[in-house]
Tab-separated table of C-alpha atoms in Angstrom:
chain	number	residue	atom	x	y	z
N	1	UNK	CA	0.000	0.000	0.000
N	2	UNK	CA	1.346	3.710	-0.867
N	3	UNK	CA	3.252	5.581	2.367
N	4	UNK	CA	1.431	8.596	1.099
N	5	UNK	CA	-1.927	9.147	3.433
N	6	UNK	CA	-4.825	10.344	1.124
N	7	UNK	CA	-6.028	8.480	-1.496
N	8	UNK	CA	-8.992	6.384	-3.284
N	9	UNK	CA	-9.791	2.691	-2.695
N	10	UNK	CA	-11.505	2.955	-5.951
N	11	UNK	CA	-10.539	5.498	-7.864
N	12	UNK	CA	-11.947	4.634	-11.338
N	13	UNK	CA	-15.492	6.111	-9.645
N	14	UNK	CA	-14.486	9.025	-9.932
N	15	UNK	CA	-15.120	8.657	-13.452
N	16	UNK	CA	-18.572	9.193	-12.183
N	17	UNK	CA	-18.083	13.086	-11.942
N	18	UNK	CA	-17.782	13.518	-15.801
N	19	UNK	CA	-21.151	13.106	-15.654
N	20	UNK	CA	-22.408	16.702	-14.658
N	21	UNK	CA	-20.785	17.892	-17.670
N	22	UNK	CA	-23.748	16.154	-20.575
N	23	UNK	CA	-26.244	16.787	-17.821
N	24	UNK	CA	-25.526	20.692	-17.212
N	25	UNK	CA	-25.411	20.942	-21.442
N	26	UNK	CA	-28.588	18.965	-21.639
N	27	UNK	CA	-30.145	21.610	-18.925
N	28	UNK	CA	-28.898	24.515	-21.356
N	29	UNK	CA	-30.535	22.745	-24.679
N	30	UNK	CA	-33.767	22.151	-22.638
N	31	UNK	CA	-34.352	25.290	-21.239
N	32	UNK	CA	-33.842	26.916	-25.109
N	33	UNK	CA	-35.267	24.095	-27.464
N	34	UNK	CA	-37.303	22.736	-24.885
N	35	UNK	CA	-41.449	21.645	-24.305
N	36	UNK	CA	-41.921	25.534	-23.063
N	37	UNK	CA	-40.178	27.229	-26.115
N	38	UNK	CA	-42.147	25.268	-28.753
N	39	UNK	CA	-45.575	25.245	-26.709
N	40	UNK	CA	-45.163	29.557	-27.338
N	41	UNK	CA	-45.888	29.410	-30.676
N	42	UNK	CA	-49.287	28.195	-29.331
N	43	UNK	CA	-49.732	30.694	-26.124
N	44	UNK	CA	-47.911	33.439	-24.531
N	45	UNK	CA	-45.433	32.622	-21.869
N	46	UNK	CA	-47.368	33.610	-19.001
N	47	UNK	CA	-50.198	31.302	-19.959
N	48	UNK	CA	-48.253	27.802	-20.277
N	49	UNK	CA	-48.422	26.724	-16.657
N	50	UNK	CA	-52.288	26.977	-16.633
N	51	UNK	CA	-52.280	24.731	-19.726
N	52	UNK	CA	-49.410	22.517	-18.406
N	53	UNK	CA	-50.118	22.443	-14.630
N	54	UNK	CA	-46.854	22.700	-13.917
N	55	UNK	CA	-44.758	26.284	-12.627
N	56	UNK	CA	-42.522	27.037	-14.727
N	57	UNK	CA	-39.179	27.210	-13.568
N	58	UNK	CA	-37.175	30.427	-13.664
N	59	UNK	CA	-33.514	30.311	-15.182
N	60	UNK	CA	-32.185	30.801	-12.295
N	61	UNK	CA	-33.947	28.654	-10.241
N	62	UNK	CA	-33.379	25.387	-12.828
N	63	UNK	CA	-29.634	26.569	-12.347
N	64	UNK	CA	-29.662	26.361	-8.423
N	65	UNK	CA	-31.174	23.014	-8.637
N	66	UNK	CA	-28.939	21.813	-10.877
N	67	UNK	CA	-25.765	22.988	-8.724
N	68	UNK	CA	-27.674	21.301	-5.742
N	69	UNK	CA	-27.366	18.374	-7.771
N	70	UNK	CA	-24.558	18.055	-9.113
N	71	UNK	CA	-23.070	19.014	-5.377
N	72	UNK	CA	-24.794	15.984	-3.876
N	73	UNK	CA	-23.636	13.763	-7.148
N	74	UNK	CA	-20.407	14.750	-6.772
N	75	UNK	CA	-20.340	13.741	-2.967
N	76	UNK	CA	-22.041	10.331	-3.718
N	77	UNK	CA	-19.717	9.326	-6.727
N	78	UNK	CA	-16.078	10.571	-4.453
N	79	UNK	CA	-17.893	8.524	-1.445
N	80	UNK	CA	-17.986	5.700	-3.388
N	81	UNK	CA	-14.605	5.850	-4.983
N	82	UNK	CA	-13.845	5.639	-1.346
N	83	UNK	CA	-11.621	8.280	0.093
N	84	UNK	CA	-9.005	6.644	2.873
N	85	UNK	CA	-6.213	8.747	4.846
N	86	UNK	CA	-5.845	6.999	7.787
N	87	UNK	CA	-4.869	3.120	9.053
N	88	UNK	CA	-4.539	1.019	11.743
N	89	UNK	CA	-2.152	-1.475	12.269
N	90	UNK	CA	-2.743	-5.308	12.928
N	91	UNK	CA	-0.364	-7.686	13.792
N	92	UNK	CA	-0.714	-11.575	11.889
N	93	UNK	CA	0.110	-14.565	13.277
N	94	UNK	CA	0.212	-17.799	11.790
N	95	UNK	CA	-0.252	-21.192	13.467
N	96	UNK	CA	3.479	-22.492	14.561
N	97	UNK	CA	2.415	-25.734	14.522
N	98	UNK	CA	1.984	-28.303	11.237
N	99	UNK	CA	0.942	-31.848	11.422
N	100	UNK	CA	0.594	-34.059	8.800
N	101	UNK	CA	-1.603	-37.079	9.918
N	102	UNK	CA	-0.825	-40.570	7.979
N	103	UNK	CA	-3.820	-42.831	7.415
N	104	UNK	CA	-3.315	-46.528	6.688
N	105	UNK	CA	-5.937	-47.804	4.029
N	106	UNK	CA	-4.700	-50.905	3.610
N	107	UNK	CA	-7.047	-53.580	3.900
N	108	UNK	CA	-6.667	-54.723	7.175
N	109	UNK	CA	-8.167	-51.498	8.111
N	110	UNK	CA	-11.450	-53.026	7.755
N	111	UNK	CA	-10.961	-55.248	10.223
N	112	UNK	CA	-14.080	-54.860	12.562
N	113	UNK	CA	-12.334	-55.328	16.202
N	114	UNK	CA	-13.349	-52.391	16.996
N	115	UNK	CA	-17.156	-51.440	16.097
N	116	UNK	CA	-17.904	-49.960	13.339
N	117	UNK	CA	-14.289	-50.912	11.986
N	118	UNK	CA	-10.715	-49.648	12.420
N	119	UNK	CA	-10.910	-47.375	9.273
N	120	UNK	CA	-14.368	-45.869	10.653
N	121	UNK	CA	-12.708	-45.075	13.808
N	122	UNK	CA	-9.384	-43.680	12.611
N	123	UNK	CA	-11.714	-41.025	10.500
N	124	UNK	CA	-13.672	-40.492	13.486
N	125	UNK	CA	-10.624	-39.129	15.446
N	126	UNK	CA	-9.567	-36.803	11.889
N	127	UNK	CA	-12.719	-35.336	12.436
N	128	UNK	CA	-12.113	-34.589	15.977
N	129	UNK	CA	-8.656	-33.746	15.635
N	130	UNK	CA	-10.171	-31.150	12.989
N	131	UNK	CA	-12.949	-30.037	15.032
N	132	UNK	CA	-10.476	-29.133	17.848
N	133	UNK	CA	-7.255	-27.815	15.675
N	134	UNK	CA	-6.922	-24.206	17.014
N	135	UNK	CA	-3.461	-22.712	16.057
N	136	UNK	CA	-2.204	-25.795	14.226
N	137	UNK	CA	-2.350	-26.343	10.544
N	138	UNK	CA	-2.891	-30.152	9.052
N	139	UNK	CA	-2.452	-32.277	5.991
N	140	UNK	CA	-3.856	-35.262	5.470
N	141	UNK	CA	-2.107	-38.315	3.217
N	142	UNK	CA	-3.397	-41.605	2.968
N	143	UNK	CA	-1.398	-44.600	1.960
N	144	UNK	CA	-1.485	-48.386	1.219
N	145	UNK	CA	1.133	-49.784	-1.216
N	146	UNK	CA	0.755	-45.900	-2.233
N	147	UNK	CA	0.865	-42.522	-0.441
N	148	UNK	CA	-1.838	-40.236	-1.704
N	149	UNK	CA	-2.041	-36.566	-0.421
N	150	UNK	CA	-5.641	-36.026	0.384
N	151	UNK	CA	-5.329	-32.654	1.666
N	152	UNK	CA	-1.992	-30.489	1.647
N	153	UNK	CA	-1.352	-28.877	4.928
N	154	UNK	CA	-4.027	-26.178	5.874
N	155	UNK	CA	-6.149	-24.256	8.349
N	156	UNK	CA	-9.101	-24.583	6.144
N	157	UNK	CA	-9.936	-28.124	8.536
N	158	UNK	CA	-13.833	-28.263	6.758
N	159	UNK	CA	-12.215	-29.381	3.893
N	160	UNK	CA	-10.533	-32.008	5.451
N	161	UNK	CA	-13.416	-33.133	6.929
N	162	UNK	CA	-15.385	-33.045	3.605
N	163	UNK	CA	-13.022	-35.656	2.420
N	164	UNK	CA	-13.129	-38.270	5.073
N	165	UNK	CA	-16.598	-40.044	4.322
N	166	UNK	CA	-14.812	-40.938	0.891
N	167	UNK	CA	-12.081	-42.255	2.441
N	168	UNK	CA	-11.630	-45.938	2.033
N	169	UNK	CA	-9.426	-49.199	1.352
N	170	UNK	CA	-11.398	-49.557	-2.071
N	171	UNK	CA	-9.080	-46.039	-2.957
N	172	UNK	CA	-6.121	-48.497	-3.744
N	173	UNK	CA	-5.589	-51.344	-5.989
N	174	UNK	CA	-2.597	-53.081	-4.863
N	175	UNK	CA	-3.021	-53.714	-0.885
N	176	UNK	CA	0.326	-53.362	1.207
N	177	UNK	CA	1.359	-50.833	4.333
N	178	UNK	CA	4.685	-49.280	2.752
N	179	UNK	CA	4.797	-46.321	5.462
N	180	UNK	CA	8.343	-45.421	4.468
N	181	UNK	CA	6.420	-43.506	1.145
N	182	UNK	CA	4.230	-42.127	3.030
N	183	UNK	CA	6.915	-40.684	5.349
N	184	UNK	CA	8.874	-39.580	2.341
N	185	UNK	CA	5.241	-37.560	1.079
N	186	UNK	CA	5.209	-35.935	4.777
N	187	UNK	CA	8.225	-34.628	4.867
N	188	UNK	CA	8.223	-32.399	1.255
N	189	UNK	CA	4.988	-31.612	2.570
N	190	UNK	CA	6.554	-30.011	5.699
N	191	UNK	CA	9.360	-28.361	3.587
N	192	UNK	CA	7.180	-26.037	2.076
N	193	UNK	CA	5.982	-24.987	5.183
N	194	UNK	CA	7.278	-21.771	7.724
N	195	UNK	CA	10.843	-22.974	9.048
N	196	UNK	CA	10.016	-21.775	12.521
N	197	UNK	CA	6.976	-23.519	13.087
N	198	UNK	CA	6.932	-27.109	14.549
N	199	UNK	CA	6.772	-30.181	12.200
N	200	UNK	CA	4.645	-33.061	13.353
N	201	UNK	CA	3.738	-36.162	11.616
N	202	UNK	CA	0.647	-38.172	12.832
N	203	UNK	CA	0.699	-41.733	12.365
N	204	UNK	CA	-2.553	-43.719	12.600
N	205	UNK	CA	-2.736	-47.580	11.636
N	206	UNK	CA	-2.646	-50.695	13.004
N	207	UNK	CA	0.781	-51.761	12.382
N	208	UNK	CA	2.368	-54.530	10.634
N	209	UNK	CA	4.684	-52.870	8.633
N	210	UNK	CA	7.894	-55.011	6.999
N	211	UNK	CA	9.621	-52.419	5.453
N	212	UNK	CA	13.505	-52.353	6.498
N	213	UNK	CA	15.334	-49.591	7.884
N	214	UNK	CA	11.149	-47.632	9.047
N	215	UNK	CA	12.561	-47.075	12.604
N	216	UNK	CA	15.997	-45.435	10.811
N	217	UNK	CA	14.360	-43.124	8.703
N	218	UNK	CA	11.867	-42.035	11.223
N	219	UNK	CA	14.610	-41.537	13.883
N	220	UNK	CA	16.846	-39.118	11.000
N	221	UNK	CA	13.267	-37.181	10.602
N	222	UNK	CA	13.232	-36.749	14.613
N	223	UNK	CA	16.607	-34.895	14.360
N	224	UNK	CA	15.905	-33.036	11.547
N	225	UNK	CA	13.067	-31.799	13.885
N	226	UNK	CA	10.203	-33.766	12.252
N	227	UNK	CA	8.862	-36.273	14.959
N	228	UNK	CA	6.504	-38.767	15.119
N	229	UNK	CA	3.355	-39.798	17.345
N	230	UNK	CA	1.334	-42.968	16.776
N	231	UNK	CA	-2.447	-43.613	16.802
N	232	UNK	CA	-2.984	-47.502	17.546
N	233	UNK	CA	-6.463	-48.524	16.407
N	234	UNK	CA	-7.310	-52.283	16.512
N	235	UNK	CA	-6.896	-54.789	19.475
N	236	UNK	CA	-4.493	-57.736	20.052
N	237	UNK	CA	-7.021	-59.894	19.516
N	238	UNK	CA	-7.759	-58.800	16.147
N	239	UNK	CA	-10.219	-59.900	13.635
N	240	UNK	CA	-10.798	-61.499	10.174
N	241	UNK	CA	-10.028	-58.862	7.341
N	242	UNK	CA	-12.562	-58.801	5.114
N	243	UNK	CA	-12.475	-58.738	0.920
N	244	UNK	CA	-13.981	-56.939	-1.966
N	245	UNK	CA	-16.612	-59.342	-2.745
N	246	UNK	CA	-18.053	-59.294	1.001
N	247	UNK	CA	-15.922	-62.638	2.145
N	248	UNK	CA	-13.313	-62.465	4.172
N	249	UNK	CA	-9.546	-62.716	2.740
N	250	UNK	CA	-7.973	-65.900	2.491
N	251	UNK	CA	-4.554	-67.349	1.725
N	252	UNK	CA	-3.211	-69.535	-0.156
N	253	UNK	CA	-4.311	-72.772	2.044
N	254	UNK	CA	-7.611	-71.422	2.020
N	255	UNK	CA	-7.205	-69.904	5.689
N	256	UNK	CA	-8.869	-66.515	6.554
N	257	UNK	CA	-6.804	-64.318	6.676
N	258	UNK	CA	-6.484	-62.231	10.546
N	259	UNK	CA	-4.924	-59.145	11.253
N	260	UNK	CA	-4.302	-57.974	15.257
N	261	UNK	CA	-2.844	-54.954	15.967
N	262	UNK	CA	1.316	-54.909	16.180
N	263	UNK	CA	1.319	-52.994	19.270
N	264	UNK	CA	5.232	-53.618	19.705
N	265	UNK	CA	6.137	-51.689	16.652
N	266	UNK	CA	4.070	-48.999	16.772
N	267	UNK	CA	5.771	-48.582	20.047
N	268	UNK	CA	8.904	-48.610	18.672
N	269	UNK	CA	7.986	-46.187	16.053
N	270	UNK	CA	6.941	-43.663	18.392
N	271	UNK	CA	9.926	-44.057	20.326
N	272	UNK	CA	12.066	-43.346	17.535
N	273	UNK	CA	10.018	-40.098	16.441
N	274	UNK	CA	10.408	-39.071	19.887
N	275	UNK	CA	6.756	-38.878	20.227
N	276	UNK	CA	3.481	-40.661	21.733
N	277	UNK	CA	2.165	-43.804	21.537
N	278	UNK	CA	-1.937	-43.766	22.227
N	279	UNK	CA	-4.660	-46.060	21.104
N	280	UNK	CA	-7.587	-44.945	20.128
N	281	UNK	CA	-10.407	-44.044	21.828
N	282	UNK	CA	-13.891	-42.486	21.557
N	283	UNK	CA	-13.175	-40.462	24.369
N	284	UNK	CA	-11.413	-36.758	23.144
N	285	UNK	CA	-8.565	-37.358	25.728
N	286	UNK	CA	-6.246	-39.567	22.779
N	287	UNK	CA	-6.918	-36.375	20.711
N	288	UNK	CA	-6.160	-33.543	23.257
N	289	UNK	CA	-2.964	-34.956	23.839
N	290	UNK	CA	-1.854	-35.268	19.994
N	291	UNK	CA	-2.829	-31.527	19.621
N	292	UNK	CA	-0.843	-30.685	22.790
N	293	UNK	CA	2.133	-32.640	21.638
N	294	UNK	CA	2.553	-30.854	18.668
N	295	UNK	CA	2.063	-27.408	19.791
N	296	UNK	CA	4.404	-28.246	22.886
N	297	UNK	CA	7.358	-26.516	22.014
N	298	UNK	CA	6.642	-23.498	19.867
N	299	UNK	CA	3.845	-20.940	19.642
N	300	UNK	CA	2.237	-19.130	17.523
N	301	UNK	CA	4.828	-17.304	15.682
N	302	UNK	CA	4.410	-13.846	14.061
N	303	UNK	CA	5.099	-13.875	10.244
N	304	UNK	CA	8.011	-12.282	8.580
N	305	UNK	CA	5.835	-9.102	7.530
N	306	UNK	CA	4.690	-8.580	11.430
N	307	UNK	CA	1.986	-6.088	10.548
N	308	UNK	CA	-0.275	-5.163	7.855
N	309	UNK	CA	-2.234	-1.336	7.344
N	310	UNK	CA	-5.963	-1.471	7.660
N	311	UNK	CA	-6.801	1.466	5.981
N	312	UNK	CA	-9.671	3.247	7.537
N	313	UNK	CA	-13.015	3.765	5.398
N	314	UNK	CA	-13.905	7.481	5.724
N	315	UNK	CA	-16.745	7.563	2.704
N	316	UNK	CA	-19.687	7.471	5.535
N	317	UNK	CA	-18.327	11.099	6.133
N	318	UNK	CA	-19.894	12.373	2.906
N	319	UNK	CA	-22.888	9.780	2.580
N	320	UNK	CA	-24.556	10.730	6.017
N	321	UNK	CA	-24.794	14.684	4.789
N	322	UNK	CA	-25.853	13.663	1.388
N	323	UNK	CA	-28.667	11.239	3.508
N	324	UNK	CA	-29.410	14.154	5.612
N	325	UNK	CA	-30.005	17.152	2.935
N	326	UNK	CA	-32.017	14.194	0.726
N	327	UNK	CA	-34.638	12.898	3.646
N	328	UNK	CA	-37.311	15.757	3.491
N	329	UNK	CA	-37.360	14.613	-0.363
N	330	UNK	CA	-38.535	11.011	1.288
N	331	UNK	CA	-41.477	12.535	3.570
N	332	UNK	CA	-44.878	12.040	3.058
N	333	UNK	CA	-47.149	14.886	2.800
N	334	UNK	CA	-51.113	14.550	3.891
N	335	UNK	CA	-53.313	16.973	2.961
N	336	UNK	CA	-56.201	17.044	5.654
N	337	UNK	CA	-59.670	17.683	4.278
N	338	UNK	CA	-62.134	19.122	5.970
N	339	UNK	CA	-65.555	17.885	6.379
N	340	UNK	CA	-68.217	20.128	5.862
């Protein structure tokens, strides 16, 4: 915005003034080639407002309405190109605090140990970690044999929760947990994002994960200041996981196939993200404590440009006169008969 203190929001209103010029001509024409100057070749002057009804207007008097016009015009037209010269200050902030949550879709997400399933509940504590997010910006990535970014990291949290219902196992072809992808995804993610604020990743599944060297590359992401938390959903008991075509998976001898929840490496995971382990839980304890973990050791953090001019809108200074000089034009006059 320009240092200098008076000027126009909208200047190209002020366009609007050019305006009096036609009308002010089209006054002059009228008043010489006008209804009264051919309506004398039919009556004397004096005589046209008793066959018009109307009182004819004196030259000067058409003039001092016009002037009255185009004075209250011209206060309308610079009102709305919106004169500033004053501003206030504000100071942003930005959340210091980005989490990227990682949703397993494989299919032993299905798995119905806990009620409705495990998928069902890991979207149910999204949602809640949305509904509660103040000050902390998240991204969403969901991942099977393949990491797809559902949402990039944001405040705007309704979108995030538009997307859940959609969410699903049936988003992937090929079924497999490869979390170090999915890791890989988080972290450009988090590169884009302020240096000062705290980077958080978010990792909610049910374990099982064969991939070597997971613990190695979450522990180098710890000290680059990137760590990890875990969301356990599932039980050790586990469950049947179930198939496309409504049976439940089997392998090759024909068993079904079961899927319980690998407590012991999540564990380790979390240990080597230098973060928190916590199952699940309907409750909105397992989600207070994720938010508080990742806003734990920074605030909110002013941006680079600390403040910002408000410029103050001053047009209300000319549009209350212009309201004031027009309202006796709005009253309502009564003529009061009376009866004989």
């Amino acid at each position: 915005m320009s240092d200098l203190g008076f000027h126009f929001a909208a200047p190209w209103w002020l366009l609007g003034l050019l305006l009096i010029l036609p009308v002010g001509a089209w006054l002059r024409r009228s008043a010489e080639f006008g209804d009264d100057a051919r309506l004398q070749r039919y009556a004397d002057r004096h005589l046209l407002p008793h066959l018009t009804g109307s009182r004819e207007l004196h030259s000067g008097e058409r003039w001092r309405r016009f002037r009255r016009w185009a004075l209250l015009w011209s206060a309308l037209v610079v009102a709305m190109a919106g004169p500033r010269w004053d501003y206030t200050e504000i100071q942003l902030f930005t959340p210091g605090a980005d989490l990227v949550i990682l949703l397993d879709i494989s299919r032993s997400m299905e798995v119905a140990d806990v009620a409705p399933s495990r998928l069902a509940r890991a979207r149910q504590e999204i949602e809640d970690l949305a509904n509660q997010a103040r000050g902390v910006r998240i991204g969403l990535i969901a991942f099977a044999s393949v990491a797809h970014v559902i949402a990039p990291i944001t405040d705007d949290t309704q979108s995030i929760r538009n997307q859940l219902p959609a969410i699903s196992s049936d988003l992937v072809r090929l079924q497999g947990s490869r979390l170090g992808q999915a890791l890989a995804r988080a972290r450009s993610l988090l590169a884009g994002q302020p240096e000062k604020s705290q980077h958080s990743i978010l990792l909610i599944s049910d374990g099982d994960f064969d991939e070597p060297g997971i613990e190695q590359q979450v522990k180098a992401m710890a000290r680059d200041g990137i760590r990890l938390s875990v969301l356990a959903v599932g039980t050790s008991g586990g469950g049947p996981v179930p198939g496309h075509n409504g049976r439940f998976l089997t392998d090759s001898r024909g068993q079904v196939v079961e899927s319980r929840l690998d407590e012991a490496g999540l564990k380790r995971l979390a240990v080597a993200g230098d973060g928190l382990y916590l199952a699940a839980d309907y409750r909105a304890g397992d989600t207070t404590r994720i938010l508080d973990w990742a806003t734990s050791e920074q605030a909110a953090e002013a941006t680079a440009d600390e403040r910002i001019r408000v410029w103050n809108e001053r047009f209300y200074w000319l549009v209350i006169p212009v309201m004031l000089v027009l309202l006796p034009a709005f009253r309502t006059h009564r003529t009061l008969e009376e009866k004989p």
